[in-house]
Each structure stands twice: as structure tokens, then as C-alpha cells.
Short mmCIF file of C-alpha atoms in Angstrom, two decimals:
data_model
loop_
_atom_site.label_atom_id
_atom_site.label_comp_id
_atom_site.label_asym_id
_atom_site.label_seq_id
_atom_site.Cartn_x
_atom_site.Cartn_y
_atom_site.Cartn_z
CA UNK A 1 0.00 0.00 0.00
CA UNK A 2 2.61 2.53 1.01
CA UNK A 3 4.46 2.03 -2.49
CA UNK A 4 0.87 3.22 -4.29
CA UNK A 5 0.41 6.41 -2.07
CA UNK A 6 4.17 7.05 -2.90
CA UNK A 7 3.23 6.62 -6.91
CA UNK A 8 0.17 8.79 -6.21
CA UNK A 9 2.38 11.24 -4.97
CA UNK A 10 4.66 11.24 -7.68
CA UNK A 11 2.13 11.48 -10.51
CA UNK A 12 0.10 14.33 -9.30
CA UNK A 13 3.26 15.97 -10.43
CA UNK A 14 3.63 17.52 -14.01
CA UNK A 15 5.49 15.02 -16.05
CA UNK A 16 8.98 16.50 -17.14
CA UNK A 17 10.09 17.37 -21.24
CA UNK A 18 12.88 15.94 -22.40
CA UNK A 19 14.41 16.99 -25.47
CA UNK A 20 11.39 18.19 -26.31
CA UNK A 21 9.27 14.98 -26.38
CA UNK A 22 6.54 14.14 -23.36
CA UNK A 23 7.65 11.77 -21.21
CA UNK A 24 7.28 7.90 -21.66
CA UNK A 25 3.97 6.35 -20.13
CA UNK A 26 5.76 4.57 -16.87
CA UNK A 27 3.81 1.78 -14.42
CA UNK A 28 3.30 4.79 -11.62
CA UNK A 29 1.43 7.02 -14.44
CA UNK A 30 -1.29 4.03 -15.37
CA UNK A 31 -0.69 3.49 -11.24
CA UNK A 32 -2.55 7.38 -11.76
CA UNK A 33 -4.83 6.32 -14.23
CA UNK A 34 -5.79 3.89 -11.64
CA UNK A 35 -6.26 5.92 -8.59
CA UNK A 36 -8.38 8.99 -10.38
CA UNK A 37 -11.08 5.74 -11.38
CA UNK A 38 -10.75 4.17 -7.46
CA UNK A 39 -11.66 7.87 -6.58
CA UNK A 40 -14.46 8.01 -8.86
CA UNK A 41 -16.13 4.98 -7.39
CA UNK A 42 -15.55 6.09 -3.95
CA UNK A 43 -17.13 9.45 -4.40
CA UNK A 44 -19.69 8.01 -6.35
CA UNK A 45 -20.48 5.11 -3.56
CA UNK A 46 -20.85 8.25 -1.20
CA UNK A 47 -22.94 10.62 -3.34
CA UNK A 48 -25.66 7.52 -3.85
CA UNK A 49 -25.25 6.70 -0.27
CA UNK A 50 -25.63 10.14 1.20
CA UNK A 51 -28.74 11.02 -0.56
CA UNK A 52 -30.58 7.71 -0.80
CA UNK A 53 -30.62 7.41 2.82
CA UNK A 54 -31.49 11.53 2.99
CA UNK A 55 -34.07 11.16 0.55
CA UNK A 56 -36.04 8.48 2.17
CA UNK A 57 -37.23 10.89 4.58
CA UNK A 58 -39.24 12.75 2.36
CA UNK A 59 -42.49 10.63 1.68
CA UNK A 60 -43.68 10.03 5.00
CA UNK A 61 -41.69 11.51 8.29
CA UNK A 62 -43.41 14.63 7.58
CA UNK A 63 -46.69 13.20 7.57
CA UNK A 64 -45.50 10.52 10.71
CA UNK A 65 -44.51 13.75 12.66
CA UNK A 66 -47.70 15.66 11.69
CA UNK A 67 -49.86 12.45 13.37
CA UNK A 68 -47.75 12.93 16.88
CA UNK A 69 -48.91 16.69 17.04
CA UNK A 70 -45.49 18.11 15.70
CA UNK A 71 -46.53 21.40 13.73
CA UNK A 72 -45.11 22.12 10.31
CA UNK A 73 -42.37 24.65 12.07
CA UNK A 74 -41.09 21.83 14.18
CA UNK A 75 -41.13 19.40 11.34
CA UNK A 76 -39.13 21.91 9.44
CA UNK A 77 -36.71 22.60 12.80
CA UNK A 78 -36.06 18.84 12.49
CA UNK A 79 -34.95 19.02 8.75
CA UNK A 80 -32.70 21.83 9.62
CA UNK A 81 -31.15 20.55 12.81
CA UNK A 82 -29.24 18.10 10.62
CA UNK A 83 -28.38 20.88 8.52
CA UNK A 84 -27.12 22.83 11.14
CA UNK A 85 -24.62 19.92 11.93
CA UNK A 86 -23.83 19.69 9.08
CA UNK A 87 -22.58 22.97 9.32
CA UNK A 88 -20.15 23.32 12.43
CA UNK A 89 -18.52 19.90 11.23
CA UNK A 90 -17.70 21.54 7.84
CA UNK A 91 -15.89 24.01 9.17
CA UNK A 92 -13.85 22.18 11.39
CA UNK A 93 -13.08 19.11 8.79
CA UNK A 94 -11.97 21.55 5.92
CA UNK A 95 -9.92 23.47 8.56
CA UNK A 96 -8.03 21.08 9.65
CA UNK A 97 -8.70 18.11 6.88
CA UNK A 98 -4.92 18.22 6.32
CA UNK A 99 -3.65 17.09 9.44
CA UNK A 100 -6.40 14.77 10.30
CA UNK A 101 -6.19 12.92 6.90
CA UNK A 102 -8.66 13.02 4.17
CA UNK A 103 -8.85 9.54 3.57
CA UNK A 104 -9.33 8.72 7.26
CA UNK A 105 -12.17 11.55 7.49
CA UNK A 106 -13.61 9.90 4.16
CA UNK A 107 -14.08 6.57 5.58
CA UNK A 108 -14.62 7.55 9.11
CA UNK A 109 -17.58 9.51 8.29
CA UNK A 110 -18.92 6.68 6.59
CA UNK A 111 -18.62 4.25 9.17
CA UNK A 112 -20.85 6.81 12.09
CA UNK A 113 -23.20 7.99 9.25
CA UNK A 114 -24.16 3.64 8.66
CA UNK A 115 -23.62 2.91 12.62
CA UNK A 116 -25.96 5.92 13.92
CA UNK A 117 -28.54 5.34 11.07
CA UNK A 118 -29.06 1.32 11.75
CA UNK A 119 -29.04 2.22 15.83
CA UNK A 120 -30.71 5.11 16.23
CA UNK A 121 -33.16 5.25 13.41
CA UNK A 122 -31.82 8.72 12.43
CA UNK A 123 -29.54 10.06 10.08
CA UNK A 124 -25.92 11.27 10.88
CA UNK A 125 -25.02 14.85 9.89
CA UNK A 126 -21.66 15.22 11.00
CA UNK A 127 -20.49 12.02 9.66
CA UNK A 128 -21.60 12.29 6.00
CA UNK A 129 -20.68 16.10 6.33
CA UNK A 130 -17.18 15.05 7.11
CA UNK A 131 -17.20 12.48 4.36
CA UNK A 132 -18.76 15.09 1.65
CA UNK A 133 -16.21 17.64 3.41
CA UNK A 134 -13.55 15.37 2.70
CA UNK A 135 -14.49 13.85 -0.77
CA UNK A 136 -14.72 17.62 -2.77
CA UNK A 137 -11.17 17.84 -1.47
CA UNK A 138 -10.10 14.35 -2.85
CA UNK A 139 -11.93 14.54 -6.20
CA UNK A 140 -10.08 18.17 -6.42
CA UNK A 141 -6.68 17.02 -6.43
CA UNK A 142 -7.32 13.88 -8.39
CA UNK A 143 -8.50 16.26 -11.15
CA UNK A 144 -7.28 19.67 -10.82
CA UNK A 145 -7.64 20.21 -14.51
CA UNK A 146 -11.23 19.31 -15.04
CA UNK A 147 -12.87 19.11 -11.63
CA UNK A 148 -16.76 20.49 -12.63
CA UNK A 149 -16.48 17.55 -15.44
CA UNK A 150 -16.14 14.86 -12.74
CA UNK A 151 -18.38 16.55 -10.06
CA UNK A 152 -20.98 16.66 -12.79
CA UNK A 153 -20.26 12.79 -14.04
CA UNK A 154 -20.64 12.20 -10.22
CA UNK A 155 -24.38 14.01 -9.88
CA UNK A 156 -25.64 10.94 -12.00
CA UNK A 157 -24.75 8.84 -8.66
CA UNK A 158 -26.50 11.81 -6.43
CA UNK A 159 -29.29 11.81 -8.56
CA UNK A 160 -29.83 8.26 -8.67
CA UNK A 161 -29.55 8.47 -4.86
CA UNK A 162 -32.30 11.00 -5.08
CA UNK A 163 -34.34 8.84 -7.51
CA UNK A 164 -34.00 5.49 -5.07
CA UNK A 165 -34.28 7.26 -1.86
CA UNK A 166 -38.34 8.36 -1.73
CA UNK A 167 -40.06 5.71 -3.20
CA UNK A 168 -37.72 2.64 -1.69
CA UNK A 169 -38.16 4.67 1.46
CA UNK A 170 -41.89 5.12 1.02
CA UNK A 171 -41.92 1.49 0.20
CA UNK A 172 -40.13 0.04 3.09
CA UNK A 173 -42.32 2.18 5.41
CA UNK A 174 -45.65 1.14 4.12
CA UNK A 175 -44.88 -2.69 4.23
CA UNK A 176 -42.65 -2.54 7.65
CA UNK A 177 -43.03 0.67 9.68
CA UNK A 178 -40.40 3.01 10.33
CA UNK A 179 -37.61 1.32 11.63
CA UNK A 180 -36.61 -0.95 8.62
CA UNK A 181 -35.91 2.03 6.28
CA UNK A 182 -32.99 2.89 8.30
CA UNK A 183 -32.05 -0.11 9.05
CA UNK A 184 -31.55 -1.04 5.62
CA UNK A 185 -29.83 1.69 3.98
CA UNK A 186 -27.74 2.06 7.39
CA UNK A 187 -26.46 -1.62 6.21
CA UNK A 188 -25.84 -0.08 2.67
CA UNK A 189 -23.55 2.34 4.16
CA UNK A 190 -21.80 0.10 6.08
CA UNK A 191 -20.68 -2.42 3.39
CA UNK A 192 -19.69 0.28 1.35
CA UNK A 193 -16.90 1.32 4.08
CA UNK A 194 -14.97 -1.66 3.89
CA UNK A 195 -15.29 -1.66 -0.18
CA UNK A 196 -14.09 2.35 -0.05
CA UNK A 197 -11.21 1.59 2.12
CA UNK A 198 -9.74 -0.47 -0.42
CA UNK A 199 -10.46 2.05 -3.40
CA UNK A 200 -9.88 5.11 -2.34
CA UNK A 201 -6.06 6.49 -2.69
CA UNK A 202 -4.40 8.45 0.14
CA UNK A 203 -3.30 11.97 -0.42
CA UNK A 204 -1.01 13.31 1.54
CA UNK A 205 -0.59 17.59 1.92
CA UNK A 206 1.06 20.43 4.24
CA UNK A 207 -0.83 23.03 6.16
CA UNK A 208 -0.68 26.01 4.97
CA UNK A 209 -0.86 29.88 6.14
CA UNK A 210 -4.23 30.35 4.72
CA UNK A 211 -7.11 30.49 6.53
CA UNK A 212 -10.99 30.49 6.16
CA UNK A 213 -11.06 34.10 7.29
CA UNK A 214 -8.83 35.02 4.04
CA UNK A 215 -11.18 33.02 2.28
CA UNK A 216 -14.54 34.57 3.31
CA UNK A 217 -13.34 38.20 3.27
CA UNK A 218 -12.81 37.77 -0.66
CA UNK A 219 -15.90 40.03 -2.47
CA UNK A 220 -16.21 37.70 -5.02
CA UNK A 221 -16.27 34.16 -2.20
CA UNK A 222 -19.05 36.35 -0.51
CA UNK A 223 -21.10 36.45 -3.64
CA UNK A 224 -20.49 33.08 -4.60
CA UNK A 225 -21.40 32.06 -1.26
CA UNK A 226 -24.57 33.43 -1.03
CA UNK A 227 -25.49 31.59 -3.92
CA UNK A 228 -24.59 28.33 -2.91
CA UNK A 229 -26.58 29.43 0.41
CA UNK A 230 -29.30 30.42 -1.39
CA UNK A 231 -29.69 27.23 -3.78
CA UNK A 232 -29.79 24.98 -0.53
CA UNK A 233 -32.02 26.99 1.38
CA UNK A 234 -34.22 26.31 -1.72
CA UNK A 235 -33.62 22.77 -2.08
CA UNK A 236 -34.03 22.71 1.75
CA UNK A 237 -37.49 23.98 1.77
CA UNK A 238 -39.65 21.26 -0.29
CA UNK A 239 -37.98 18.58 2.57
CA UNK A 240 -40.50 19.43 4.78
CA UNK A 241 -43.19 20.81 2.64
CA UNK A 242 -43.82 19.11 -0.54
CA UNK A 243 -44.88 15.55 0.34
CA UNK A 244 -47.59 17.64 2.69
CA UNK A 245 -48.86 19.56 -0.63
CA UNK A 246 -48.83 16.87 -2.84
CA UNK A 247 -50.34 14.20 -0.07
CA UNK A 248 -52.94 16.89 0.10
CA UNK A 249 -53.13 18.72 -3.06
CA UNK A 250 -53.41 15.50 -5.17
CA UNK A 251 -54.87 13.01 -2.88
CA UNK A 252 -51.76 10.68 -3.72
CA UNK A 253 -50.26 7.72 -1.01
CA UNK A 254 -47.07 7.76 0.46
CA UNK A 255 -45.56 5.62 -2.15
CA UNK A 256 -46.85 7.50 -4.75
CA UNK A 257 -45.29 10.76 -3.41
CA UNK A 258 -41.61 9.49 -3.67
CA UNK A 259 -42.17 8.94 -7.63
CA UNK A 260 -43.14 12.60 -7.81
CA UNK A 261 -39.58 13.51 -6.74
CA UNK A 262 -38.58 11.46 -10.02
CA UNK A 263 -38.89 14.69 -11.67
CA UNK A 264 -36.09 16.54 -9.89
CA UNK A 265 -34.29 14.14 -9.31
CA UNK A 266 -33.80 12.74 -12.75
CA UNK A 267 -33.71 16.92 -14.27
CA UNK A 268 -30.91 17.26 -12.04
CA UNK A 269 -28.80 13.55 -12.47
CA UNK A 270 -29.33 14.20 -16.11
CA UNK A 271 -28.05 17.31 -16.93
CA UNK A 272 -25.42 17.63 -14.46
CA UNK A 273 -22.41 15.30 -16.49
CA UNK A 274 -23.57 18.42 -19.54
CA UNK A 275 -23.24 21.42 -17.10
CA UNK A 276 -20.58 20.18 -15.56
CA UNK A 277 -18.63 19.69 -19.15
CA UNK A 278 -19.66 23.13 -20.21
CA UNK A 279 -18.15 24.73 -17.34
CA UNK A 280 -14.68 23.08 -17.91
CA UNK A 281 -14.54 23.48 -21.73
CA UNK A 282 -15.95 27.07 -21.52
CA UNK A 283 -15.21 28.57 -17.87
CA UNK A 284 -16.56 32.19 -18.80
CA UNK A 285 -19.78 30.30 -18.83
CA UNK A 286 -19.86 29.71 -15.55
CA UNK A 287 -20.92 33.23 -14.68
CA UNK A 288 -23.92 32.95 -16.84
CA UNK A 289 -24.52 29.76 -15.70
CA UNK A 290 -24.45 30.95 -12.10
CA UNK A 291 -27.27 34.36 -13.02
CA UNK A 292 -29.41 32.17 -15.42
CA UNK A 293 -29.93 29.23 -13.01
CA UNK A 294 -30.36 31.58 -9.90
CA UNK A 295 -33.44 33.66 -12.15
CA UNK A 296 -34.59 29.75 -13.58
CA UNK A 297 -34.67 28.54 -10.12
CA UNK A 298 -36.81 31.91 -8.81
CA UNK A 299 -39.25 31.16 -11.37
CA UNK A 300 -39.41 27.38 -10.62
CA UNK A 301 -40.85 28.36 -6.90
CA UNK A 302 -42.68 30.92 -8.29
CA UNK A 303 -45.02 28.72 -10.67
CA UNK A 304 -44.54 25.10 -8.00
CA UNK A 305 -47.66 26.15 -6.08
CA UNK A 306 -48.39 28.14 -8.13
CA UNK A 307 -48.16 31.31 -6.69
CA UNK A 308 -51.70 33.11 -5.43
CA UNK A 309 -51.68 36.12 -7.86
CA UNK A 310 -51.35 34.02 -11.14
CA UNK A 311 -54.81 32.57 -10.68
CA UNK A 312 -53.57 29.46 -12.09
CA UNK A 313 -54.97 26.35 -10.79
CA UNK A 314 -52.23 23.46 -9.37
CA UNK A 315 -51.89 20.76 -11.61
CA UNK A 316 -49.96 17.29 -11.10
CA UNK A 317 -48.71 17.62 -14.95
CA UNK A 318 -47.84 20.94 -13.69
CA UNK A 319 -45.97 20.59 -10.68
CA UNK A 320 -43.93 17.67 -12.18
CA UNK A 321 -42.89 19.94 -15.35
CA UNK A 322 -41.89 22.17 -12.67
CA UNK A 323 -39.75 20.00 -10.99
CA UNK A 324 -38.23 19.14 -13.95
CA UNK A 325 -37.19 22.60 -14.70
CA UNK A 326 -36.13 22.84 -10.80
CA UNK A 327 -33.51 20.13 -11.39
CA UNK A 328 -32.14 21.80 -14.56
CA UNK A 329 -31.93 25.44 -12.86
CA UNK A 330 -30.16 23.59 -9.88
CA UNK A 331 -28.32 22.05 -11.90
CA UNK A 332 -27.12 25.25 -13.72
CA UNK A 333 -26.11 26.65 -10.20
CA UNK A 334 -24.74 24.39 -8.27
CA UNK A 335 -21.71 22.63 -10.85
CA UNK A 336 -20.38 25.70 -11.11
CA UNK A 337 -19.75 26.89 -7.61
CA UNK A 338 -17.14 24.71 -6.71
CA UNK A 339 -14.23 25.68 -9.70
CA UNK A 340 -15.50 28.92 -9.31
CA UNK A 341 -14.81 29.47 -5.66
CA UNK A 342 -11.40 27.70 -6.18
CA UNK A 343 -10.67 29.67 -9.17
CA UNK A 344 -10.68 32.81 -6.90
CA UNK A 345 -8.87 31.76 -4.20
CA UNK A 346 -6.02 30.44 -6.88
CA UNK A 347 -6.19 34.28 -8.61
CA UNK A 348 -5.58 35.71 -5.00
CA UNK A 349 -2.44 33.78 -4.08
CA UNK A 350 -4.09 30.93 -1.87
CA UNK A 351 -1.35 27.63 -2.59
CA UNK A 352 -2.61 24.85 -4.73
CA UNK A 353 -2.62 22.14 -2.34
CA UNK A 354 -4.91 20.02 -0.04
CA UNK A 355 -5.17 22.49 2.16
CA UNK A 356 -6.70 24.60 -0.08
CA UNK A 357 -8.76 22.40 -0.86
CA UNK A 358 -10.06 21.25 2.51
CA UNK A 359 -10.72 24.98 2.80
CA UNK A 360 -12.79 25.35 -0.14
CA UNK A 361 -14.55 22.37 0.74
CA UNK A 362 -15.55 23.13 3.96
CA UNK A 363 -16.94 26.37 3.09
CA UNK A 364 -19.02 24.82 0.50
CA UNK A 365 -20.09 22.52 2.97
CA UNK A 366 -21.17 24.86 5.74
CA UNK A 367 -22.72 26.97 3.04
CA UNK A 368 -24.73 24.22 2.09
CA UNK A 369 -25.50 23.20 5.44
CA UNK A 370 -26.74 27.25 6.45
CA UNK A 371 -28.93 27.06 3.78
CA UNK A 372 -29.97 23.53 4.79
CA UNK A 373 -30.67 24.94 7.87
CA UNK A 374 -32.71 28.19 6.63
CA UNK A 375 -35.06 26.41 4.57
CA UNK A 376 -36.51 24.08 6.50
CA UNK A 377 -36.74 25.97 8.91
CA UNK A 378 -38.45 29.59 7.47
CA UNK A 379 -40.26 27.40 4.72
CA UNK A 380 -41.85 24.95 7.37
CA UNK A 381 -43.42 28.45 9.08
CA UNK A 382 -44.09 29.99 5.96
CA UNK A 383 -46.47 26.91 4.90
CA UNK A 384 -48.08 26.77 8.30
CA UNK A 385 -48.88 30.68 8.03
CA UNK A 386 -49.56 31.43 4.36
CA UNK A 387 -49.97 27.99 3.22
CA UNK A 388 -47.55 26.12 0.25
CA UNK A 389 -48.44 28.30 -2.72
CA UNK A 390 -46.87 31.73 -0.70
CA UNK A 391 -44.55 30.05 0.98
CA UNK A 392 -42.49 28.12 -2.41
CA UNK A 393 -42.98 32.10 -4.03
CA UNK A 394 -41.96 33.78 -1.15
CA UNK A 395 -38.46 31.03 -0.12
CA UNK A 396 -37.88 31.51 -4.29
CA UNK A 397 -36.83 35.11 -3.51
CA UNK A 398 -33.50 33.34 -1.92
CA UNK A 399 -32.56 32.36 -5.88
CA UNK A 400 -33.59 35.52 -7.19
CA UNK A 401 -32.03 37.26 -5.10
CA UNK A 402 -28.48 35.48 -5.14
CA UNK A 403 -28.95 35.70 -9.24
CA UNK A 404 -29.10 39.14 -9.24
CA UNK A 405 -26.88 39.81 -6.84
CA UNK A 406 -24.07 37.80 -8.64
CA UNK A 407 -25.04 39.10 -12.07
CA UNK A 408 -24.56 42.43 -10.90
CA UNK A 409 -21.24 41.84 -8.94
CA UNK A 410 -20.10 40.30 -12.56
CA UNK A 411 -20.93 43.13 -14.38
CA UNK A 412 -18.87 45.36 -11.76
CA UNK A 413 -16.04 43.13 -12.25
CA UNK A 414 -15.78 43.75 -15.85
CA UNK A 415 -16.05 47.01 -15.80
CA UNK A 416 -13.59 47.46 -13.42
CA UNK A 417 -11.44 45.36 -15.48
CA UNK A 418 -11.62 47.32 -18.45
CA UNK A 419 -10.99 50.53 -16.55
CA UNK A 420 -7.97 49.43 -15.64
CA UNK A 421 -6.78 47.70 -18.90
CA UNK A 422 -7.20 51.24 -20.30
CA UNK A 423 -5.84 53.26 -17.79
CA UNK A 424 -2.68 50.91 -17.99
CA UNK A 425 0.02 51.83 -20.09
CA UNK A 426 1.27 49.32 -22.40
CA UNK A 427 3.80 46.80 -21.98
CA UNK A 428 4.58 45.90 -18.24
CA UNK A 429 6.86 47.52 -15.77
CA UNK A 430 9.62 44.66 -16.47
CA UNK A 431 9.79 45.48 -19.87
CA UNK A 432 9.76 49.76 -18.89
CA UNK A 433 12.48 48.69 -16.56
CA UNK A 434 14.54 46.94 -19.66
CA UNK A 435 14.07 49.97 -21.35
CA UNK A 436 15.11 52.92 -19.03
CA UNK A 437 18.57 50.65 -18.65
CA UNK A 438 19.01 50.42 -21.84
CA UNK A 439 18.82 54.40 -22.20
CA UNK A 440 21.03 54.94 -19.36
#
């Protein structure tokens, strides 16, 4: 084993020009070919893992809490307590990621996520927050040169996660009560520790003297960060709420409800592997990416209930089509994020290096996890005041605003930019330098 993390170690290295020509393909660079694919799989056993056993929730512990009394606020507190764990654990794992190990954290996080899900008949927020925490870092350094391509290719796993998760979940509950649904997917996680122990490569890295405070007081990380706040606290909000509207609404059974996530689910698995190519190919995308999807996503949760003052009357056909552009638009937002956040702190001097990368990562993560925590949590009071309809227009503001916000922090940008490239003289001050010498 300790020969393959040396090759790993080796390879993630630029390979050296001699005499012009690349250098010939050795055993340690296949060794590389072999270790980005074992980190593939890994990721991709913890994306479908993650959200499967998430997504089970959806179909009928709102409607199980609503029988013991709970109001739709404290169903939507309970959605965003697990957020909120998730959020002090990324911080701390992408802080410190480096000298805890990000293999260790990986499978560690695995192994209390499976063990606390079979026992307690919950799910575990800090340990698959470590484990996400831990695999953005991972799949970062495997592929620094196309890391939205992967992360994209990887949604399909999330997304089939998200697909499985509510009806298997409604499934197990109608024929054996609440307890087996946990138990089994608890089981899931645990045989996939072992089998991720074996695959995934270990990547060793120095601290660093960067810090998440550099991080967060960069305009553009603020901006980004908001967005990727924004798009959970969306996301967040139909936990608690949907399968009440559409139980309700539509008159459909618990099982029935977890096929109705199909449609964002699949929308989202689909066309992630495309946005996620687009955004490596053609990186100035990303921006547009980033405005479009926040406005898409705005209008999604504007026309989901619909909304009161369009006097339009809530179809099933209706809501699904919805969905289906939900997925897209959060698509369109979210694969972006990540290379875009990096890509700043790289432009403003932050070392390229796991450490950065645990960094990153963790920010993303406790981003995620605010939002998480927001959504729930307003859009389980909003639907208990104004009812669904307000309450999906009303939590859509979050994307709209985060799209404009970001499209006009762009456009600032590039202005700024081209102030400057005309208010600088040409040629550099090396080359003015050169010349003055040479006059002297």
C-alpha cells in the first residue's frame, strides 16, 4: 500500500520534457490512471449513499410527525437541525482536513453515518458532512484540470440516490413501519466502508498559512457564497413541505409521493455530467450559468404552487414539469460553484494544495448546510402561516435574489477590469524597466 500512495504522490506531479518529447507512459502514471477511477467509485459510492438514505425521509416523516402533534415549524426545525450539523462539522473538517487525513475523514464519516442510522433510526449529519467535506477535497486534487467535469459525471450517482431514496423509502415504510428504512440503507452504508477503504487512494498535503477568514473576506467568495446558500435553502425547503402539498393537493399515497420527486431528481442527475462539461470546456460560462440558473430557479418556486396572484390552478402535470425545470436550474447553479470558488482563491495567491482544498470544501459545505438549515426551517413556518403556494414564491426570492446579486457583482467586475486595462500603459513595468537601462 505505502508504495501506491508514494506513486500517487509522484504522478500528481507535471510530467517533465525531455528533449522536447513528453515523457514515456511509466507503471506509476497508469498506477494514476488507476487511482483517479478508485476515486471516482468512492465518491460516487458516497454521493448515492448520502442522498438515498437523505431522501427516504421525504415521503412520510413529515406526515409521521404531523400524526404525533409536531406542527409544520417543528417538522421543518427537524430538517434543519441536521443541517445545522452539518454545518459546524464543515468548518472544522476543511480546517483542519490536512492534518487529520482526508482519507481517514472519508471513511470515518462513513462508518458513524451507517452505525448511527441502523441504531438510532436517524440520520448522521456530522459524519456524512465530514465524508462530503472530505471527498470535494479528494476529487479536487485527483482532477485539478477538469474538476466540474467529474463533479458533474458524479451528480448521476447523487441523482440516482435522489431517484431510489423516496419511493424505496416510502416502500419500506408502508410494508414494515419506520424502523426498517434505516435499518436497511444504514447496512448499505456500512458495506460500502470496507469496499471504499480499499479504493480510495491516500493523499497526503502540508498546512498552509491560509485560513478560512482570508477566504470569506474575498468580495467575489461572498457572492459566490450566497449563492450556494441560497440554492440549498431552496432545495431545503420542499424537505419538509412538498410531500404535505402533494399528499394533500393530489390526494396521492405515500408511495406514490416518492415517484413525484422522479422529476427533480432525474432533471438534475441528467443534466449535471452536460453542465458540468460546459463549465470546464468554456469557464466564462460559468458566470452565466451561475445568473441564469439563480433567475430559472426563482421562477421554478414561483409557478410550483403556483403562486396566489397568477390565478392558475395546481396541476400534477404541472408541478412535475416544474420540478423538472427545478432540477435543470439547480443544476445550472450548483456545478459551477465549486471551480468557481477555487478559481478565486487560486487568482488571490491561496497555494494549490490540499489544504486549499479542505478549505474550499468546507466552506461549500457549511454553506450548504446554512442554507440547509434556513429552509426548513423559514419554509416549514411559511407553509403553516400562508400555506404552500406563498410560501415556495416567497423562499424563491432566496434564488432571485443570489442571481441578481451575482449578475450584478459580474458586471462590476468587468467594468472594473476594463478601466484598468485602459488606464494601464502598455507593456509591463519589467519590460519599462529593460528599457530605461538600456537608455542609461
Amino acid at each position: 500500500m505505502g508504495s501506491q500512495e508514494a506513486g500517487t504522490q509522484e504522478t500528481l506531479q507535471t510530467p517533465v520534457l525531455e528533449n522536447g518529447r513528453p515523457e514515456v507512459p511509466s507503471e506509476e502514471s497508469s498506477r494514476f490512471t488507476r487511482d483517479q477511477l478508485f476515486t471516482m467509485a468512492a465518491t460516487g459510492c458516497l454521493n448515492f449513499s448520502s442522498m438515498i438514505c437523505y431522501s427516504i425521509l421525504g415521503p412520510f416523516f413529515p406526515r409521521e410527525a404531523e400524526k404525533k402533534g409536531a406542527s409544520d415549524t417543528v417538522v421543518g426545525l427537524i430538517f434543519g437541525c441536521f443541517a445545522l450539523s452539518n454545518f459546524l462539522t464543515s468548518l472544522i473538517v476543511g480546517n483542519y482536513l490536512v492534518q487529520i487525513g482526508a482519507k481517514f475523514t472519508f471513511v470515518a464519516g462513513m462508518f458513524v453515518s451507517g452505525c448511527i442510522t441502523i441504531l438510532f433510526g436517524a440520520m448522521d449529519a456530522t459524519g456524512f458532512a465530514a465524508a462530503a467535506t472530505a471527498s470535494f477535497s479528494i476529487l479536487a486534487k485527483a482532477f485539478p484540470n477538469n474538476i466540474a467535469t467529474v463533479m458533474g459525471s458524479l451528480e448521476t450517482f447523487t441523482g440516482l440516490g435522489l431517484v431510489l431514496g423516496p419511493p424505496l423509502g416510502g416502500f419500506l415504510f408502508q410494508s414494515f413501519g419506520y424502523e426498517v428504512p434505516f435499518t436497511v440503507l444504514g447496512c448499505i452504508v456500512l458495506i460500502l466502508v470496507p469496499l471504499n477503504m480499499y479504493l480510495l487512494p491516500k493523499y497526503d498535503a502540508l498546512a498552509t498559512k491560509d485560513s478560512f477568514w482570508m477566504l470569506v473576506t474575498l468580495p467575489k467568495v461572498v457572492f459566490l457564497c450566497f449563492t450556494r446558500f441560497s440554492l440549498s435553502a431552496c432545495l431545503g425547503f420542499l424537505e419538509p413541505t412538498m410531500s404535505l402539498f402533494v399528499l394533500e393537493k393530489f390526494k396521492l399515497p405515500a408511495g406514490y409521493v416518492g415517484l413525484v420527486f422522479l422529476a427533480l431528481a432525474l432533471s438534475y442527475s441528467l443534466s449535471a455530467p452536460l453542465l458540468g462539461l460546459l463549465s470546464d470546456k468554456m469557464p466564462y460560462l460559468r458566470k452565466w450559468l451561475l445568473v441564469f440558473g439563480g433567475l430559472l430557479t426563482a421562477l421554478s418556486f414561483f409557478l410550483l404552487g403556483p403562486a396566489p396572484i397568477l390565478h392558475i390552478e395546481s396541476k400534477l402535470w404541472m408541478f412535475v414539469l416544474t420540478l423538472v425545470l427545478y432540477g435543470f436550474s439547480f443544476g445550472m447553479t450548483c456545478i459551477p460553484l465549486f471551480p468557481e470558488i477555487l478559481s478565486c482563491a487560486y487568482e488571490n495567491g491561496f497555494e494549490q494544495g490540499l489544504s486549499t482544498l479542505g478549505l474550499v470544501s468546507g466552506l461549500c459545505g457549511a454553506m450548504w448546510s446554512l442554507g440547509g438549515f434556513v429552509g426548513p426551517t423559514l419554509g416549514g413556518f411559511l407553509n403553516e402561516r400562508l400555506g404552500f403556494e406563498w410560501a415556495a414564491a416567497i423562499q424563491g426570492g432566496w434564488a432571485l435574489l443570489s442571481g441578481l446579486a451575482i449578475g450584478i457583482f459580474y458586471i462590476l467586475e468587468a467594468s472594473q477590469r476594463r478601466r484598468s486595462s485602459l488606464q494601464t500603459p502598455p507593456g509591463t513595468n519589467e519590460e519599462r524597466v529593460h528599457l530605461l537601462a538600456s537608455e542609461m
